[in-house]
Coordinates of C-alpha atoms in Angstrom, one line a residue:
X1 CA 0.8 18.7 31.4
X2 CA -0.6 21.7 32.8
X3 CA -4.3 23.3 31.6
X4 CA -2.0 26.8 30.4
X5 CA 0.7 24.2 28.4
X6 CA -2.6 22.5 26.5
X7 CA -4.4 25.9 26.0
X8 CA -1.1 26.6 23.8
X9 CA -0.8 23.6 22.0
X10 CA -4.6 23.7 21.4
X11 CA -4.1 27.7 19.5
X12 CA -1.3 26.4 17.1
X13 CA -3.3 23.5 15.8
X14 CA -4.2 23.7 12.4
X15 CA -7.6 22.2 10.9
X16 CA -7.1 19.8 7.4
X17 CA -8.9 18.1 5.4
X18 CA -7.9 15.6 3.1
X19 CA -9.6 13.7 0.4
X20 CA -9.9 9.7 -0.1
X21 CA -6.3 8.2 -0.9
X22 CA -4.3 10.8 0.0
X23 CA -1.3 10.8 1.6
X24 CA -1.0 13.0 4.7
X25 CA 3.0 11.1 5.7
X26 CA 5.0 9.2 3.7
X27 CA 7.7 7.0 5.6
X28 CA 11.1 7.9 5.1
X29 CA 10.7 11.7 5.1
X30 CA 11.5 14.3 7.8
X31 CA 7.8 15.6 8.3
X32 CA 8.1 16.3 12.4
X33 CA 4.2 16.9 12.4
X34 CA 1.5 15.6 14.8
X35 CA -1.4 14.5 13.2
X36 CA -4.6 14.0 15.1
X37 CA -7.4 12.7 13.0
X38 CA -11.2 13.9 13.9
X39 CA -13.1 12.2 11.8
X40 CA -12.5 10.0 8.4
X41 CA -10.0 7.1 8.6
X42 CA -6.6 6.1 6.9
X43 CA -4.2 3.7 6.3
X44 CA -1.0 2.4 7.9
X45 CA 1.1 1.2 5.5
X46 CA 4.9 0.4 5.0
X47 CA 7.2 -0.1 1.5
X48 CA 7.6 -3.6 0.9
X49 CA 3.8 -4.4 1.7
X50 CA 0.5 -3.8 0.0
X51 CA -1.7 -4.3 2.6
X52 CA -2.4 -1.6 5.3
X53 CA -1.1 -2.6 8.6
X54 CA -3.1 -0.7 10.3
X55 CA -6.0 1.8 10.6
X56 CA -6.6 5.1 12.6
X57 CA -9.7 6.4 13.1
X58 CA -11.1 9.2 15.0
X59 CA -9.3 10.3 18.3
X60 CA -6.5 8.7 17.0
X61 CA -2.8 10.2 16.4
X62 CA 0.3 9.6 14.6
X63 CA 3.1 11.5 14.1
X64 CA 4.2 12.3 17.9
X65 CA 7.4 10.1 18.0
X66 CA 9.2 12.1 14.6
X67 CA 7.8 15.6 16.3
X68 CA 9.2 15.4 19.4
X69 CA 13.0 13.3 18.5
X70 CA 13.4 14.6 15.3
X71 CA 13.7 11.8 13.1
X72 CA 12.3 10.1 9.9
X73 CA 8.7 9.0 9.8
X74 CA 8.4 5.5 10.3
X75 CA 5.6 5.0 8.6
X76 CA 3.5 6.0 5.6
X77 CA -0.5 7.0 6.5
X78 CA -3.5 7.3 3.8
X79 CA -7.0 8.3 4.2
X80 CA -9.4 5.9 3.2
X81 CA -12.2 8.1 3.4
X82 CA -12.4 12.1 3.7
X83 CA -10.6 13.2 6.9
X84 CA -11.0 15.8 9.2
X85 CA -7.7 16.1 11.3
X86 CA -5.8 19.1 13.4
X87 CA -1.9 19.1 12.7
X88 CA 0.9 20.4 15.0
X89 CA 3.6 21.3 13.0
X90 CA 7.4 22.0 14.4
X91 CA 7.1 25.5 13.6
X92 CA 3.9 26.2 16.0
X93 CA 5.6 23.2 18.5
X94 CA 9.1 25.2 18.7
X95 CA 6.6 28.3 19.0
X96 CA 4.9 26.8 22.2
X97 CA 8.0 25.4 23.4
X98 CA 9.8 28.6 23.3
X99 CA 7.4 30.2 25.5
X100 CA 9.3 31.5 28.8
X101 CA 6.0 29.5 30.6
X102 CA 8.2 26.2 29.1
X103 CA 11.3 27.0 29.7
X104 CA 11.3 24.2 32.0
X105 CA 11.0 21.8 29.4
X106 CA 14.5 23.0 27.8
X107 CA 13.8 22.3 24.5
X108 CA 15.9 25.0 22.6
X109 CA 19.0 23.7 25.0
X110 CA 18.7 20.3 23.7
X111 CA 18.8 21.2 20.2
X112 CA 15.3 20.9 19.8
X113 CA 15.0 17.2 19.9
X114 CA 14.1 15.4 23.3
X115 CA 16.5 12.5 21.9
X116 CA 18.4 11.9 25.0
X117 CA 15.9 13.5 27.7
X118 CA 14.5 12.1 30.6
X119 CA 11.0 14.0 30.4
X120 CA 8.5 10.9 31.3
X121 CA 6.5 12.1 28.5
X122 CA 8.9 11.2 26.5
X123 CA 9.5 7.9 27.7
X124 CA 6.3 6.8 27.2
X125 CA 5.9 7.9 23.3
X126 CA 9.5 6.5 23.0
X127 CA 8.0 3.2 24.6
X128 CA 4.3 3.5 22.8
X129 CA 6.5 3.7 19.4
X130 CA 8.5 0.7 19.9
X131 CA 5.6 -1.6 20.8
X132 CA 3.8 0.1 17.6
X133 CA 6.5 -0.9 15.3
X134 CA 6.9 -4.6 17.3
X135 CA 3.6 -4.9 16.2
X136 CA 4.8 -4.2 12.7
X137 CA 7.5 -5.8 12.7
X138 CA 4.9 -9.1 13.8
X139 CA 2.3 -8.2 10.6
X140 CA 5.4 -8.1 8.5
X141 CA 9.0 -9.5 8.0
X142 CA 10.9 -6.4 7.2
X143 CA 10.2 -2.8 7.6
X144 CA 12.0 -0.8 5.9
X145 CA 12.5 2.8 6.1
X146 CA 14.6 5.5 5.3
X147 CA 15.3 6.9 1.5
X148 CA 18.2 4.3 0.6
X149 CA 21.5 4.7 -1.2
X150 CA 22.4 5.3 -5.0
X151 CA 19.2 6.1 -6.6
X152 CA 17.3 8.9 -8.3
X153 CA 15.0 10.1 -5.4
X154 CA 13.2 12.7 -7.4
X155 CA 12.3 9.9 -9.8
X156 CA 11.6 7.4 -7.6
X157 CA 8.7 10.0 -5.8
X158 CA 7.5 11.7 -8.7
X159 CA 7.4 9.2 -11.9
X160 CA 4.6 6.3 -12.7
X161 CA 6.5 2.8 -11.4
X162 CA 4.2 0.0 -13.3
X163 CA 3.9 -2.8 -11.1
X164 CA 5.3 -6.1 -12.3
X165 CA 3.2 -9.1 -13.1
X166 CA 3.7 -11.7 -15.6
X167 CA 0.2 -11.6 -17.3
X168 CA -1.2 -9.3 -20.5
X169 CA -2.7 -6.3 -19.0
X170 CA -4.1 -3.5 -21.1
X171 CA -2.4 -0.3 -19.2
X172 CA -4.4 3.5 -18.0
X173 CA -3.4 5.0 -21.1
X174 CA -3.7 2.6 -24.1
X175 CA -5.9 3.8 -27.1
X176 CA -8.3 1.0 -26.7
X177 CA -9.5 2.9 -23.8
X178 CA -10.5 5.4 -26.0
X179 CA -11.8 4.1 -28.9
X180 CA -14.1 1.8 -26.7
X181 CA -15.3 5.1 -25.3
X182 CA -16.3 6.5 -28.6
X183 CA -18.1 3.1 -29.5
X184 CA -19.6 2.5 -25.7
X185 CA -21.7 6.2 -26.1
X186 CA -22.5 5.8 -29.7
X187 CA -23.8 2.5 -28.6
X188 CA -25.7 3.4 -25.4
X189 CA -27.4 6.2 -28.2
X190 CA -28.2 3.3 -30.4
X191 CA -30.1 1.2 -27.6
X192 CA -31.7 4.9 -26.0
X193 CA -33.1 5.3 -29.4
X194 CA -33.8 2.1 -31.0
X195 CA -35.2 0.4 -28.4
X196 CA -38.4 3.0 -28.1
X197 CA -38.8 3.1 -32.1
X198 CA -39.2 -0.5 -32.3
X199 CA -41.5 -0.7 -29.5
X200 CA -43.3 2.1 -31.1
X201 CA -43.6 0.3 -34.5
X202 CA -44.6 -3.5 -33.0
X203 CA -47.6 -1.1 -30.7
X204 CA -48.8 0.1 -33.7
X205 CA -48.8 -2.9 -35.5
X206 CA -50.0 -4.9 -32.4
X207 CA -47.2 -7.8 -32.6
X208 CA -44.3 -7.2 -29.9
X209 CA -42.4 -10.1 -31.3
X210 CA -41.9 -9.4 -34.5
X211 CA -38.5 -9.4 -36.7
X212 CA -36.8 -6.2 -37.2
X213 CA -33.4 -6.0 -39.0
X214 CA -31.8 -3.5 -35.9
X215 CA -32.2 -6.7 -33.6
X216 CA -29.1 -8.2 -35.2
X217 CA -27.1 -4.9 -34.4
X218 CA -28.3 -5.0 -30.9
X219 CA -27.1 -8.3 -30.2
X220 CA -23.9 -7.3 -31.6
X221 CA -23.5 -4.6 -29.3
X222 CA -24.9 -7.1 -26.2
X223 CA -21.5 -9.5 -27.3
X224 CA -19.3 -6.4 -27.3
X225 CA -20.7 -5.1 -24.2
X226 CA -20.1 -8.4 -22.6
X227 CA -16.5 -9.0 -23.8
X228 CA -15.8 -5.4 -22.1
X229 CA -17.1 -6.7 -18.9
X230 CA -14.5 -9.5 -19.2
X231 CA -11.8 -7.2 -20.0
X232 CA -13.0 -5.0 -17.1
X233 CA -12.8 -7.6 -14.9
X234 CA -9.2 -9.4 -16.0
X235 CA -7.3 -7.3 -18.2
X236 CA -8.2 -3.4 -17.4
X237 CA -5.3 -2.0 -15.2
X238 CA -5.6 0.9 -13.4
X239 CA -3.7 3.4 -11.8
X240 CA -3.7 4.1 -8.0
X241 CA -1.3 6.1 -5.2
X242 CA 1.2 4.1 -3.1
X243 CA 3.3 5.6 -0.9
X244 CA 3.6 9.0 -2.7
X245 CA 4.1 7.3 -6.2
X246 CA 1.5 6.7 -8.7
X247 CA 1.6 3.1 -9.3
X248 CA 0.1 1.1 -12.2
X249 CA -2.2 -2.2 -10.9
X250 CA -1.9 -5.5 -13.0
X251 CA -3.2 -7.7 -10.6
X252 CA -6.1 -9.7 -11.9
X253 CA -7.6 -10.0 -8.4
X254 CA -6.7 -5.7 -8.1
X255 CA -8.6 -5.3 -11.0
X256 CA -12.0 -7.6 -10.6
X257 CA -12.0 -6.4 -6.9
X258 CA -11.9 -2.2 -8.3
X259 CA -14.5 -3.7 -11.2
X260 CA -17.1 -4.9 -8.8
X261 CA -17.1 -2.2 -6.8
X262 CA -18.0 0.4 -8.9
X263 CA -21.6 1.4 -9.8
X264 CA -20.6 0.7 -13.5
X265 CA -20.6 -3.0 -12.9
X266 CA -24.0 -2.5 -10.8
X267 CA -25.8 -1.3 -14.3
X268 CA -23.5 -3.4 -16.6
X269 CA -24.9 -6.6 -15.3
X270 CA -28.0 -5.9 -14.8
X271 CA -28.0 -4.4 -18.4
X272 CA -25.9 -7.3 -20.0
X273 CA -28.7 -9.9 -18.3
X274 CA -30.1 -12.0 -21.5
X275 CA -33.9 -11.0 -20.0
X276 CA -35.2 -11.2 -23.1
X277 CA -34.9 -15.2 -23.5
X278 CA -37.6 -14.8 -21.7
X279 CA -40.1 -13.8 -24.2
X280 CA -39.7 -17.1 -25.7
X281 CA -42.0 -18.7 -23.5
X282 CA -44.2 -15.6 -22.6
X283 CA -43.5 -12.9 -25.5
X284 CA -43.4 -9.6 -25.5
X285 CA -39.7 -9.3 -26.4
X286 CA -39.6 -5.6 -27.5
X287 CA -40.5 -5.4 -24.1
X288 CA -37.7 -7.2 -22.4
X289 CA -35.1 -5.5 -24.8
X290 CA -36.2 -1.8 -22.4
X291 CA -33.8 -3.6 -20.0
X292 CA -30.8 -2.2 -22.0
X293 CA -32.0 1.7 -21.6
X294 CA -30.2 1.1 -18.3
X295 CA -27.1 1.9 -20.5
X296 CA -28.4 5.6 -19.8
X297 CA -27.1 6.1 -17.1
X298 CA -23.4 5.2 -18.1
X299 CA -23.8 8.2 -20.4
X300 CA -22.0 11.1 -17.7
X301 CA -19.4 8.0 -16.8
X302 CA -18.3 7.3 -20.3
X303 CA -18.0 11.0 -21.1
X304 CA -15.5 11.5 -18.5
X305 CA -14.1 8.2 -19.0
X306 CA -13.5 10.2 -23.0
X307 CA -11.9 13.5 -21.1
X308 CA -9.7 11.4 -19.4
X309 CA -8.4 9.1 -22.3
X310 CA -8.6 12.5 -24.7
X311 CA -6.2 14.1 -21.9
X312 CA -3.9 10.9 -21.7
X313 CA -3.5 9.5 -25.0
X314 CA -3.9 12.4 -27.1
X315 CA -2.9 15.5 -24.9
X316 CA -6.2 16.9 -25.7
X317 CA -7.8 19.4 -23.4
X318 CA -11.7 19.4 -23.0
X319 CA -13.0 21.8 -20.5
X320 CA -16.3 21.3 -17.9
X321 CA -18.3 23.7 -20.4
X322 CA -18.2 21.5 -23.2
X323 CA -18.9 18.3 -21.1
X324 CA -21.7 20.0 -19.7
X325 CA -22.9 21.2 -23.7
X326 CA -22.4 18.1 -25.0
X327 CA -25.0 16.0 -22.1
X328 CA -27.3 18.6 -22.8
X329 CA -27.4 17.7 -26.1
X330 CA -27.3 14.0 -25.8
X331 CA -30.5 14.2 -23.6
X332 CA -32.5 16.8 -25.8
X333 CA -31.8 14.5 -28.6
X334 CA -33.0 10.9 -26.4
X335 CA -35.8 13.3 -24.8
X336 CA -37.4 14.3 -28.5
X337 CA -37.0 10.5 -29.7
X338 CA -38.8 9.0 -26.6
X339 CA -41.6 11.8 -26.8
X340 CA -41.9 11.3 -30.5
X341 CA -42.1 7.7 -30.3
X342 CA -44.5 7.9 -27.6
X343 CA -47.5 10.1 -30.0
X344 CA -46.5 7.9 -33.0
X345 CA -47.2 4.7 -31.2
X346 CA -50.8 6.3 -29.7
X347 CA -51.8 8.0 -33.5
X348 CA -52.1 5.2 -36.2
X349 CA -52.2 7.4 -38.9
X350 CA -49.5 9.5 -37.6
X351 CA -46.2 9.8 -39.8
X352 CA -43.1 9.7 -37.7
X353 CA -42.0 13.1 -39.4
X354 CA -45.1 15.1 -37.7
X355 CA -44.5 13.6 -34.4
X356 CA -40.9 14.3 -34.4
X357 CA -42.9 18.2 -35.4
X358 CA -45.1 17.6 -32.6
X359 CA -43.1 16.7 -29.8
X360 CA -40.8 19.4 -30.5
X361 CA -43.5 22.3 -30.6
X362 CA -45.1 20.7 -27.5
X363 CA -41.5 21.0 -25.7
X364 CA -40.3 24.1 -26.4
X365 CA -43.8 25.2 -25.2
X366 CA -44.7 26.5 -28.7
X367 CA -47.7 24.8 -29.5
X368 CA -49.1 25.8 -32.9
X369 CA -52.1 23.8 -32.1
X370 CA -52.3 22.2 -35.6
X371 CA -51.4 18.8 -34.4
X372 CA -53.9 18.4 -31.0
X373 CA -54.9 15.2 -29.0
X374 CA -57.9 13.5 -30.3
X375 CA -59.1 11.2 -27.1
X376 CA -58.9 11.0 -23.2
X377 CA -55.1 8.9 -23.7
X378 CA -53.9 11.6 -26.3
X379 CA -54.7 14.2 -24.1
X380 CA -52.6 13.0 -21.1
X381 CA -50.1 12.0 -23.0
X382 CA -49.4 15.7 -24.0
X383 CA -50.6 17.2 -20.8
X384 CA -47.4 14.7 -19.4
X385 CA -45.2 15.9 -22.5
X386 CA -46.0 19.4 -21.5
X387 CA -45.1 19.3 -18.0
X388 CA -41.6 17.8 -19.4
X389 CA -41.3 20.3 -22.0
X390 CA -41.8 23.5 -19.4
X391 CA -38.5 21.7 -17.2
X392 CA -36.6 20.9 -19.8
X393 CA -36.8 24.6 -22.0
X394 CA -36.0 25.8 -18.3
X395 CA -33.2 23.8 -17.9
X396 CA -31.6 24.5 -21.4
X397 CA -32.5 28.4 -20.8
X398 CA -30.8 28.0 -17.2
X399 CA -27.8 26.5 -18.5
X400 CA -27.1 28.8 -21.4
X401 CA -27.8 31.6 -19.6
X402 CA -25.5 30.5 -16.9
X403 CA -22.9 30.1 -19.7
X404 CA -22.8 33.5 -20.9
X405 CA -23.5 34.6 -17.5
X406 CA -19.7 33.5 -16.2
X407 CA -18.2 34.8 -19.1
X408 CA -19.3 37.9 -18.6
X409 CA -18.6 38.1 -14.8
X410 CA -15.5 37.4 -16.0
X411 CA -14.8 39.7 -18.1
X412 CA -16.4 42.4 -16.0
X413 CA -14.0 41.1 -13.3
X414 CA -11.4 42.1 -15.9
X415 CA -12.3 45.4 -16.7
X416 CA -13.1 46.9 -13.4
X417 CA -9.7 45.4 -11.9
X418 CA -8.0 47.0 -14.9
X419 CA -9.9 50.9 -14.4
X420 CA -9.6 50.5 -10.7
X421 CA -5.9 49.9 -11.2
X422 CA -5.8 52.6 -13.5
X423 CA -7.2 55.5 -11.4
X424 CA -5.0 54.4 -8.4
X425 CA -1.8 54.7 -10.9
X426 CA -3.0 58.0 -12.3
X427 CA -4.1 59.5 -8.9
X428 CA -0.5 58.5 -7.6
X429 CA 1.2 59.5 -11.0
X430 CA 3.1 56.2 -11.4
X431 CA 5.3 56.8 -14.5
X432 CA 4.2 55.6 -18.2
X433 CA 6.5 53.2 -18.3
X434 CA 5.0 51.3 -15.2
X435 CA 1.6 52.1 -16.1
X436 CA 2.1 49.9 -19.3
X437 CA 3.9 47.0 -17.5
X438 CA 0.9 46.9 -14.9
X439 CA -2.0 46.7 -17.8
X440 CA 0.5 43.8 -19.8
X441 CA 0.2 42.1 -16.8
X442 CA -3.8 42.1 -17.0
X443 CA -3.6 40.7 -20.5
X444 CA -1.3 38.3 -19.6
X445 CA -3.6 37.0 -16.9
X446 CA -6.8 37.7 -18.9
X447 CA -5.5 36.1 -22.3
X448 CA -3.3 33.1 -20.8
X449 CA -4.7 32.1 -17.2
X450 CA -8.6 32.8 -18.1
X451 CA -8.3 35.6 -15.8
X452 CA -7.6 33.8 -12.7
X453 CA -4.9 35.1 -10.1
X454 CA -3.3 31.4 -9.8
X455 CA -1.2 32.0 -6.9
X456 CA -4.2 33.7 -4.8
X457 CA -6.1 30.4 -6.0
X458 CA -4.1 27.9 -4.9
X459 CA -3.6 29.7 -1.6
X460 CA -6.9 30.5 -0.4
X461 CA -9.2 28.3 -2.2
X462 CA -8.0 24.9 -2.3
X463 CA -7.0 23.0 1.0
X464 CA -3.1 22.9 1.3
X465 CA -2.3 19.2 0.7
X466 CA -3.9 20.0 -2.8
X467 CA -2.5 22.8 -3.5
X468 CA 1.1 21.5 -2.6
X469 CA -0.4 18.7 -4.8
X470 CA -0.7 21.2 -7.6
X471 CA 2.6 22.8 -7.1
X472 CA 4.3 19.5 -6.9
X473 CA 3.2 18.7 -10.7
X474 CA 4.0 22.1 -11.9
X475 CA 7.2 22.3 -10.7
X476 CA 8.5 18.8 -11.1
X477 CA 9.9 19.3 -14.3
X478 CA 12.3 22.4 -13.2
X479 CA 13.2 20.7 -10.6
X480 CA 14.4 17.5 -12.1
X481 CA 16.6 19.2 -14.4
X482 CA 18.2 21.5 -11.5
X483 CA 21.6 20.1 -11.2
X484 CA 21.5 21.8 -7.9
X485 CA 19.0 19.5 -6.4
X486 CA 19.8 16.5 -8.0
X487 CA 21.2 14.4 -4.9
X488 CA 18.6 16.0 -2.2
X489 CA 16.2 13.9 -0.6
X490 CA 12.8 13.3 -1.3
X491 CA 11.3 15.6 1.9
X492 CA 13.7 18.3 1.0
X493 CA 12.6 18.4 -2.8
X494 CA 8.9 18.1 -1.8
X495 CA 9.4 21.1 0.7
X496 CA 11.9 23.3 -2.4
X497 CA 8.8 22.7 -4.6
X498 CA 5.9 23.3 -2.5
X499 CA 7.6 26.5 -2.0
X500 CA 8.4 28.1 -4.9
X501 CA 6.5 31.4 -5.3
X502 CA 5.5 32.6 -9.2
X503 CA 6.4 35.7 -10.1
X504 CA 5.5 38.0 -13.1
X505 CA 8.7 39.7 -15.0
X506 CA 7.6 41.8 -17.5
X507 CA 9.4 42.3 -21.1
X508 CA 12.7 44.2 -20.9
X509 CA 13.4 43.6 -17.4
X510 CA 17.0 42.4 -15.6
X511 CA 16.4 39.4 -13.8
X512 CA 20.6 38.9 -12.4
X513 CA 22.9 41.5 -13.3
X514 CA 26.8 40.9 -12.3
X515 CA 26.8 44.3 -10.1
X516 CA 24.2 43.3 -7.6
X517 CA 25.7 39.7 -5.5

């Protein structure tokens, strides 16, 4: 091809980027896009088979065979990592194409399809697909494609399909999930602050291996914790993406593979390790119990773990503000008890009452200087309790302020929209009437939407894949009930949804009347 046809092509490509698992073609489905990945990697994969059969990596291209013929994608493709890739749509290809520079080429006379031409070009991505799919066809014993006869196509894309498998499985959405999440944190709090108490207590009375009564709690919690790795590992299905569907994973070897290769299972066993046997033979077992504070860090995972299950099982919204309020909490609370446990263990005749009064005043910076350091230890120990203190009052003043900060951006946003709006309708003398629709509007948006233009959102500041994501799920359920589109194939419905455009109608207003067609 010549340097002036590539210098077109090369205009009319259009940068993506897509995240881990998502689909960027799914086989069966009339996409006619080139896709030409520059960095990332994804998936070859085909219905029937749950392995990939095969990867494309950077420099790599698929899509050229349904672009330039006109027919179904052969093939389904997801990323395995976040990809980088520059798509040539039909559009901008009939756009090049059409140039009177191509008019050599003839695609408009041929129906735009070069089906039954004789361009060598073609030829060669007609003989590049056929030794792709041989190779296929060789990795698998039946490739299937096309949308099939007789079934519900909008179902069969859209809905949850639970794989089949013989064995118990406990499924994404189960209450168990979500009770276990309200024991695992108040359980991971139990451990953050019994663990420094006790070690606090056996210091001051200078035997580590003494009895306490909480031990027999904390080896409860060790079994439990244990018996959840097993589920975990065996029983815990999850849900992942599979050729545009959202499947449900019941297999055991699925399941221990996802287990072991998330950081949970890094701190879980590390954390469920029965170290402290080992103070049996050289004591010290207060010690060995620290082992379990590991559990800390599982504190942001299990509150999102508790979203999640709160938005699945219950239908119960919980927003990133009150995630964020709540672990801010959490750690002031384990941040006083560790401090506080800290000056009771150095001052023997310190009640744990006036260092919980101490370690406060010394972290908010207040420091009424009634309760000082008495020795060279003391002292560093506060000077290092200090230091803390001056981050941590930052951190909560940072946050807080940030809080109230947003909120009132937004609502600044708000009212300036609404004056600005207001002067231009009043400098142009827009009737009463309108004037009142326009500032309904504003509440509307303000009141219901959190004063966010949705629309302008979804088109501007998300990539497109996510918002066609987005407007796939919102408009799923009019679209399944539209008796208009109930026989359409899948493509076609994704294409009627990711185009539907929201529009405001205000009270008192004719959406069809029988005069206008």
């Amino acid at each position: 091809r010549s340097q002036e046809f590539l210098s077109m092509v090369s205009k009319v490509l259009r940068r993506r980027v897509f995240t881990p698992g998502t689909f960027v073609m799914h086989q069966g489905e009339l996409q006619r896009e080139l896709i030409i990945f520059s960095s990332g990697k994804a998936h070859i994969l085909v219905r029937g088979v749950k392995e990939p059969v095969g990867t494309l990596l950077p420099g790599d291209f698929v899509g050229d065979y349904a672009l330039l013929f006109g027919v179904a994608n052969q093939v389904s493709c997801q990323t395995a990592d976040f990809s980088e890739v520059l798509a040539l749509d039909f559009a901008s290809f009939k756009l090049v194409m059409d140039h009177p520079r191509n008019e050599q080429f003839g695609f408009a006379s041929v129906g735009y399809t070069f089906r039954n031409s004789g361009i060598d070009g073609c030829s060669k991505t007609i003989q590049a697909t056929k030794e792709s799919l041989r190779k296929i066809s060789s990795t698998v014993s039946t490739v299937t494609c096309g949308g099939g006869k007789g079934r519900d196509k909008l179902k069969d894309m859209m809905e949850q399909h639970s794989a089949v498998s013989k064995s118990f499985s406990i499924p994404p959405d189960s209450t168990a999930h979500l009770v276990w999440d309200f024991f695992s944190i108040f359980a991971i709090l139990f451990y953050a602050i019994e663990s420094p108490i006790r070690l606090a207590s056996h210091v001051r009375s200078g035997n580590l291996d003494s009895f306490h009564t909480s031990m027999v709690l904390g080896y409860v919690i060790d079994v439990l914790f244990f018996a959840d790795m097993i589920l975990r590992s065996t029983l815990y299905s999850f849900s992942t993406h599979e050729h545009g569907k959202t499947v449900v994973v019941s297999d055991p070897s699925a399941i221990l593979r996802r287990y072991r290769s998330s950081p949970k299972f890094r701190i879980d066993l590390l954390a469920t390790l029965p170290l402290d046997i080992l103070s049996v033979w050289t004591g010290g077992h207060a010690l060995f119990r620290l082992t379990k504070l590991l559990r800390i860090l599982q504190i942001p995972m299990s509150i999102s773990s508790l979203q999640t299950h709160l938005d699945v099982c219950l239908d119960a919204k919980t927003s990133e503000t009150q995630r964020s309020v709540l672990l801010m909490m959490l750690y002031s609370l384990l941040l006083v008890v560790w401090c506080s446990s800290g000056w009771y263990a150095l001052r023997q005749d310190e009640t744990s009452l006036v260092s919980v009064y101490w370690t406060i005043t010394t972290l908010t910076t207040v420091g009424y200087g009634d309760v000082t350091p008495q020795d060279f230890v003391e002292t560093v120990y506060a000077l290092f309790v200090g230091a803390i203190g001056a981050v941590f009052t930052a951190s909560i003043v940072a946050n807080i302020t940030s809080f109230f900060h947003d909120a009132e951006l937004t609502d600044n946003n708000y009212d300036h929209q609404l004056h600005c709006i207001k002067r231009f309708m009043d400098r142009h003398r827009v009737p009463a009437e309108t004037s009142k629709d326009v500032a309904e509007y504003f509440s509307l948006v303000e009141e219901e939407h959190g004063g966010l233009n949705e629309p302008l959102l979804l088109r501007d500041s998300i990539p497109d894949h996510l918002s066609a994501s987005f407007l796939i799920h919102i408009a799923e359920p009019m679209v399944e009930n539209c008796d208009l589109l109930a026989n359409c194939e899948p493509d076609f419905l994704r294409r009627i949804m990711v185009s539907l455009e929201q529009v405001y109608v205000c009270a008192q207003y004719t959406v069809l009347t029988s005069e206008v067609p």
